[in-house]
Structures are given as C-alpha cells and as structure tokens.
Coordinates of N, CA and C in Angstrom, one line a residue:
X1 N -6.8 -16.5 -14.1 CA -6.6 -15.6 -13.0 C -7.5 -14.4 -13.2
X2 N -8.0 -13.9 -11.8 CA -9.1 -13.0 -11.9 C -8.3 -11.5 -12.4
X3 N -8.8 -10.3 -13.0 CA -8.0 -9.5 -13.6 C -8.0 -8.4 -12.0
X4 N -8.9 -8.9 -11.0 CA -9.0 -7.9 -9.5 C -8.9 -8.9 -8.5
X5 N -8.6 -8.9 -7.5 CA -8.4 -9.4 -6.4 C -9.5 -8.8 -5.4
X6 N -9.2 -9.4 -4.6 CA -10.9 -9.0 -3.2 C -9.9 -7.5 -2.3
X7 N -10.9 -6.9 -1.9 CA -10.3 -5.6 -1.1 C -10.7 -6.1 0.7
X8 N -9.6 -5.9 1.3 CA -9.8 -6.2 2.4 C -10.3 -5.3 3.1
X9 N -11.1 -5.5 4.1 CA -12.4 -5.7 4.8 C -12.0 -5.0 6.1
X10 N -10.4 -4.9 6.7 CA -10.5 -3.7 7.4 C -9.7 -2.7 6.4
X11 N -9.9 -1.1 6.6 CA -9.6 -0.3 6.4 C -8.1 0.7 7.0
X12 N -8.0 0.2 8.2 CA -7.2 1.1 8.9 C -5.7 0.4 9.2
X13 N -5.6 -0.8 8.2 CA -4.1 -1.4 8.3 C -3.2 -1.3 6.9
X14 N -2.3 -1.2 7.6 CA -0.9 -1.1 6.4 C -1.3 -1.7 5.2
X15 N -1.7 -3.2 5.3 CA -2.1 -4.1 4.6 C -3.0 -3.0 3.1
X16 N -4.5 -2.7 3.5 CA -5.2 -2.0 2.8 C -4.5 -0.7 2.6
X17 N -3.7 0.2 3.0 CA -3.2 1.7 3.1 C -1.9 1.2 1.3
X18 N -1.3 0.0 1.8 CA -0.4 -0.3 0.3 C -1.5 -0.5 -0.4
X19 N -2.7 -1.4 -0.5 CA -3.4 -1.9 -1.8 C -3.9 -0.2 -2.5
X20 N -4.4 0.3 -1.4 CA -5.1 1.9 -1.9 C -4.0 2.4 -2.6
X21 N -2.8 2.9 -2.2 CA -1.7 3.2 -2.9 C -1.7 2.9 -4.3
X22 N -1.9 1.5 -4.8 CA -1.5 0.8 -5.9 C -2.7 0.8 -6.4
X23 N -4.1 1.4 -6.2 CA -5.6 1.2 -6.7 C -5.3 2.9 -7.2
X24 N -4.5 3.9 -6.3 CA -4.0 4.9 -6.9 C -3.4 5.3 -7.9
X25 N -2.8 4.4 -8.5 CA -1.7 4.3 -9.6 C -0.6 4.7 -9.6
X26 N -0.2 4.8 -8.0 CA 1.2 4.9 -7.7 C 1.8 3.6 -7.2
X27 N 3.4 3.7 -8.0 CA 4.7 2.8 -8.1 C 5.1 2.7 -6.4
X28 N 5.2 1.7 -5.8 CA 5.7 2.0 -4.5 C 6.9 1.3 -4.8
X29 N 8.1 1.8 -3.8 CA 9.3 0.9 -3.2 C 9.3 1.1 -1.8
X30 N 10.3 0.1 -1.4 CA 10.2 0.2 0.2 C 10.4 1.6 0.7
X31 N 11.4 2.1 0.3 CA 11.4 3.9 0.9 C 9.9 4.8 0.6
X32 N 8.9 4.7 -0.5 CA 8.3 4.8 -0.1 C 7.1 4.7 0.6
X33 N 6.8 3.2 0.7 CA 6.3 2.6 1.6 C 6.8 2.8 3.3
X34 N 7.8 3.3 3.6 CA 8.3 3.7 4.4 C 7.6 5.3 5.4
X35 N 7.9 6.3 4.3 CA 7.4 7.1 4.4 C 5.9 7.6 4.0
X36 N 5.5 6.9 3.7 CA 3.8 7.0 3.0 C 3.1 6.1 4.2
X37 N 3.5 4.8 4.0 CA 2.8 3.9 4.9 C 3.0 3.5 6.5
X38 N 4.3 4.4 6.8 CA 5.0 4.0 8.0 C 5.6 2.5 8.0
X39 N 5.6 1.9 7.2 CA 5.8 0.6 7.3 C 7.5 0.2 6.6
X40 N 8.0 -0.7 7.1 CA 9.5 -1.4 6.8 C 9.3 -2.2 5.8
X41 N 8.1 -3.2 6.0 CA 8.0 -4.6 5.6 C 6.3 -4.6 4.2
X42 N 7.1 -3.5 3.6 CA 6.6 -3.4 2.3 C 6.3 -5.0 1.2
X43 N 7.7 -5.8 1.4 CA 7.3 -6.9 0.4 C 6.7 -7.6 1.4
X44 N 6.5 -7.8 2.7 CA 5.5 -9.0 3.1 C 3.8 -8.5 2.5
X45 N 3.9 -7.3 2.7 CA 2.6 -6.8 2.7 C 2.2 -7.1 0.9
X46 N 3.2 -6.8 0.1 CA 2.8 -7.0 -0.9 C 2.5 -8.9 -1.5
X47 N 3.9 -9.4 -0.6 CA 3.1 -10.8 -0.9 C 1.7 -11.4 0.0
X48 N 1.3 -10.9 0.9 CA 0.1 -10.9 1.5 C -1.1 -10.4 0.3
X49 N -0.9 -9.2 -0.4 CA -1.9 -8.8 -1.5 C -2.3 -9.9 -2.5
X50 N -0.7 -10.7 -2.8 CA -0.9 -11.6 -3.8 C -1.4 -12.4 -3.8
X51 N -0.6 -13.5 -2.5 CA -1.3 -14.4 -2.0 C -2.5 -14.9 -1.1
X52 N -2.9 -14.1 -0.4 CA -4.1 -14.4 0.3 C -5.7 -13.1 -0.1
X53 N -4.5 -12.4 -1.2 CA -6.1 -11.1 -1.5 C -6.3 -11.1 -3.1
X54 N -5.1 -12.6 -4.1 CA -5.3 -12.4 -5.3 C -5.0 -11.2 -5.9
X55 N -4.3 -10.3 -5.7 CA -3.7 -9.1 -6.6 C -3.2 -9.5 -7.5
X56 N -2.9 -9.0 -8.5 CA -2.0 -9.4 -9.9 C -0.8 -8.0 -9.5
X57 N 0.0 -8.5 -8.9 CA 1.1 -7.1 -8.7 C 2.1 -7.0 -9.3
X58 N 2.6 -5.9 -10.0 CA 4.0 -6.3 -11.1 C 4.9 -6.2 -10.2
X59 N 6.4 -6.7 -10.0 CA 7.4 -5.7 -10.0 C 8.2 -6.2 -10.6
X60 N 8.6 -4.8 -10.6 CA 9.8 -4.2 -11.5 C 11.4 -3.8 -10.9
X61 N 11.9 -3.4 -11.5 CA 13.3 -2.7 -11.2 C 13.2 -1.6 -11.8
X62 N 13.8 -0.9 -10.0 CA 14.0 0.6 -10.2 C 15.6 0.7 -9.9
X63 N 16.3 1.7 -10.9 CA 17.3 1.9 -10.1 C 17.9 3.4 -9.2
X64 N 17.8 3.4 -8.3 CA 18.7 4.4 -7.7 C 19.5 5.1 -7.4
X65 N 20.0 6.5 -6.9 CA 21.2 6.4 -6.7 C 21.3 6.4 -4.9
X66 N 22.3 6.7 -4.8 CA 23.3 5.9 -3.4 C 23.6 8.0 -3.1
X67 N 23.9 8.1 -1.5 CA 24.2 8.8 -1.2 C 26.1 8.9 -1.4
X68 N 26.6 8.0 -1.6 CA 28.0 7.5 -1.9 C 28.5 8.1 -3.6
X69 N 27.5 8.0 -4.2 CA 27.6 8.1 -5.6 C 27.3 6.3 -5.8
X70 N 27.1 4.9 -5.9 CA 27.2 4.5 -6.3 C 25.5 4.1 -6.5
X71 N 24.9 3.3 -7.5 CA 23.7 2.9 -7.8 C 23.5 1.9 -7.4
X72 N 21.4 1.5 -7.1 CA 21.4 0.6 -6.5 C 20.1 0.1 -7.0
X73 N 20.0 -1.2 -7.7 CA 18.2 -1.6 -8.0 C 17.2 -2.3 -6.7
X74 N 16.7 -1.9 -7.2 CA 15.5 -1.9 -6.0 C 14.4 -2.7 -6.7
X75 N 13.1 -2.9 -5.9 CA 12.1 -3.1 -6.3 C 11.2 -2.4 -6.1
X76 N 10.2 -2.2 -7.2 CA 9.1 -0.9 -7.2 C 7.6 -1.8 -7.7
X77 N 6.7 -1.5 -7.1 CA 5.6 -2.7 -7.3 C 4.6 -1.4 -7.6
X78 N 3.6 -2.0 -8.2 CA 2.4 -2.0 -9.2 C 1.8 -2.6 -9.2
X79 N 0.2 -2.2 -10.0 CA -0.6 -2.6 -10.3 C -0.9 -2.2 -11.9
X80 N -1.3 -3.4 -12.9 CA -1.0 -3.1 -14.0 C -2.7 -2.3 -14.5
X81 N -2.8 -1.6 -15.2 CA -4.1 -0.6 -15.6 C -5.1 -1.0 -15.8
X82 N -5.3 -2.6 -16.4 CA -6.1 -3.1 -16.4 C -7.0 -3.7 -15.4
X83 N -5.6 -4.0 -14.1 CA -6.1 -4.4 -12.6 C -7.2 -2.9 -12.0
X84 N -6.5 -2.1 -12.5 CA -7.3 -0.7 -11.8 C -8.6 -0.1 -12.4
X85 N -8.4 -0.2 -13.6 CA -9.5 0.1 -14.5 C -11.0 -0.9 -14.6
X86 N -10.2 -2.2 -14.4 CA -11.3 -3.3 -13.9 C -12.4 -2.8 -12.6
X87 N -12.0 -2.3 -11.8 CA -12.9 -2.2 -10.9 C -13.7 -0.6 -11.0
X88 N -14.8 -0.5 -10.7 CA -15.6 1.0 -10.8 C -15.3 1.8 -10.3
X89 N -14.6 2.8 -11.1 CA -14.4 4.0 -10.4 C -14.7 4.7 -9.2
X90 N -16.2 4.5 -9.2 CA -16.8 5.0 -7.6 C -16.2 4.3 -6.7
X91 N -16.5 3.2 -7.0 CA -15.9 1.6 -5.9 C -14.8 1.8 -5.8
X92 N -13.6 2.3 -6.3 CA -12.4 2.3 -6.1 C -11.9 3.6 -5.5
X93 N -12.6 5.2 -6.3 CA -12.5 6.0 -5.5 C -12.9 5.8 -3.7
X94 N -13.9 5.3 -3.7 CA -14.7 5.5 -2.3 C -13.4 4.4 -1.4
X95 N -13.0 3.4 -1.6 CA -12.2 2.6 -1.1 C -11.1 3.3 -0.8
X96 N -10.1 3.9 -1.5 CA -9.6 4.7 -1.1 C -9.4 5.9 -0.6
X97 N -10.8 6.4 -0.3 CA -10.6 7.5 0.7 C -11.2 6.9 2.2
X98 N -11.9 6.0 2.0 CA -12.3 5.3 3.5 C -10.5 4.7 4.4
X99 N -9.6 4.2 3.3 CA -8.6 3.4 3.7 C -7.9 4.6 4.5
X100 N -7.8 5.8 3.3 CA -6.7 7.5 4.2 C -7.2 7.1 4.9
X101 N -8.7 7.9 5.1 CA -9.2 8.3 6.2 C -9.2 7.4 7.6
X102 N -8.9 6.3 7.3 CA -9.1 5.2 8.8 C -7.5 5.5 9.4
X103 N -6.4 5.4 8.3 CA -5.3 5.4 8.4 C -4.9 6.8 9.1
X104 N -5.2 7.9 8.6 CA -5.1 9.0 9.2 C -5.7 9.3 10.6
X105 N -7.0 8.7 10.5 CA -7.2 8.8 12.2 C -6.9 7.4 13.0
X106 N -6.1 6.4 12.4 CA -5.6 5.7 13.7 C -4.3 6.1 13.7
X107 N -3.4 6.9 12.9 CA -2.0 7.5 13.1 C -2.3 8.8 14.0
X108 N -3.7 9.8 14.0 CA -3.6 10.9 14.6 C -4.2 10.4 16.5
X109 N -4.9 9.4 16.5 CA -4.8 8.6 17.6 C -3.9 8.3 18.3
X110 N -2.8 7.4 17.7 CA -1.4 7.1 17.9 C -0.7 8.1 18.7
X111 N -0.7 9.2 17.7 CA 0.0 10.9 18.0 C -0.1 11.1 19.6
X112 N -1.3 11.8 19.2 CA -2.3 11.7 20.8 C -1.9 11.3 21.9
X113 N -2.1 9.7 21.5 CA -1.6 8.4 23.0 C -0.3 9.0 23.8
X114 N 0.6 9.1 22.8 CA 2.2 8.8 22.7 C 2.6 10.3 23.3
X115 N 2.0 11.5 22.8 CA 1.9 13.1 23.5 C 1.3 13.0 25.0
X116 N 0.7 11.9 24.8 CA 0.1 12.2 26.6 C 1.2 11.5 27.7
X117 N 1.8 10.8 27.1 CA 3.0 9.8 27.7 C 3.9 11.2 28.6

C-alpha cells in the first residue's frame, strides 16, 4: 500500500474540503464534518477517500458526552503523520488553500443565489 493516495482533481467539493481537513492534521467526526464541511454524510465521503482515492484513513473512537448526561462513541477519522508528512509541504500547503478557497467561493455563491430568492 502506497503511504499517499492521489488528490482529487476538483477542488470545490465536499469530497476534497474532508481530504484538506485531514492533509491539515485535523481529527474529524461527523459533527464536525457537519459544521466545517456542511456535509451529513462524512463516512461516505471518507470511504470514497479510501476506496477510489487510496487514502490510508484511521478511525478511531471518540467518546462524547450526550446533552442528557449520558455518553456516546463515535467515530473520528484521520490521517496517520506519515500519510501527511509523505507528501511536500508546498504541495500540500498549496492543495489546501486552493480546496478553502474553491469551497469558500462556491458556498459565498450559494449565499448570494439563495439572498436573491
């Protein structure tokens, strides 16, 4: 198994906005993937990284707490340091500021459309 997987090729979808996350060195769960990526369907996206983009992605168990008081494990996915370190910093920086950046102006687009309604 390769220690990097391929970066996909558009920039401005969910798909790439989770990989940049995890090229970041941030732990995602679905709440954050929620709020970060706008997206619900965090583990498709991450089995999409796996399977069709070769990611090496950990997950783990996180546990929670519950607005009730009781606790709740979850899943929190990664990328392990060697996956991130593998690729060139520039190349990796530059990747993920292209990914924001597409991301941020196809959500401030969105805004826009949806205000003119």
């Amino acid at each position: 198994m390769s220690t990097t997987g391929t970066l996909p090729k558009r920039h401005n979808t969910v798909l790439a906005e989770v990989l940049a996350s995890l090229l970041a060195g941030t732990t995602l769960t679905h709440g954050d993937a929620l709020s970060a990526c706008s997206t619900m369907r965090l583990a498709h996206h991450i089995h999409s990284l796996k399977k069709d983009y070769d990611w090496h992605i950990v997950t783990g168990d996180r546990v929670v707490g519950c607005q009730d008081g009781r606790t709740q494990t979850i899943a929190a996915y990664s990328l392990p340091h060697a996956c991130i370190a593998a690729i060139d910093q520039a190349k990796r920086e530059t990747y993920i500021r292209s990914v924001r950046h597409a991301r941020a102006e196809l959500k401030s687009n969105r805004k826009a459309d949806y205000d003119r309604k």
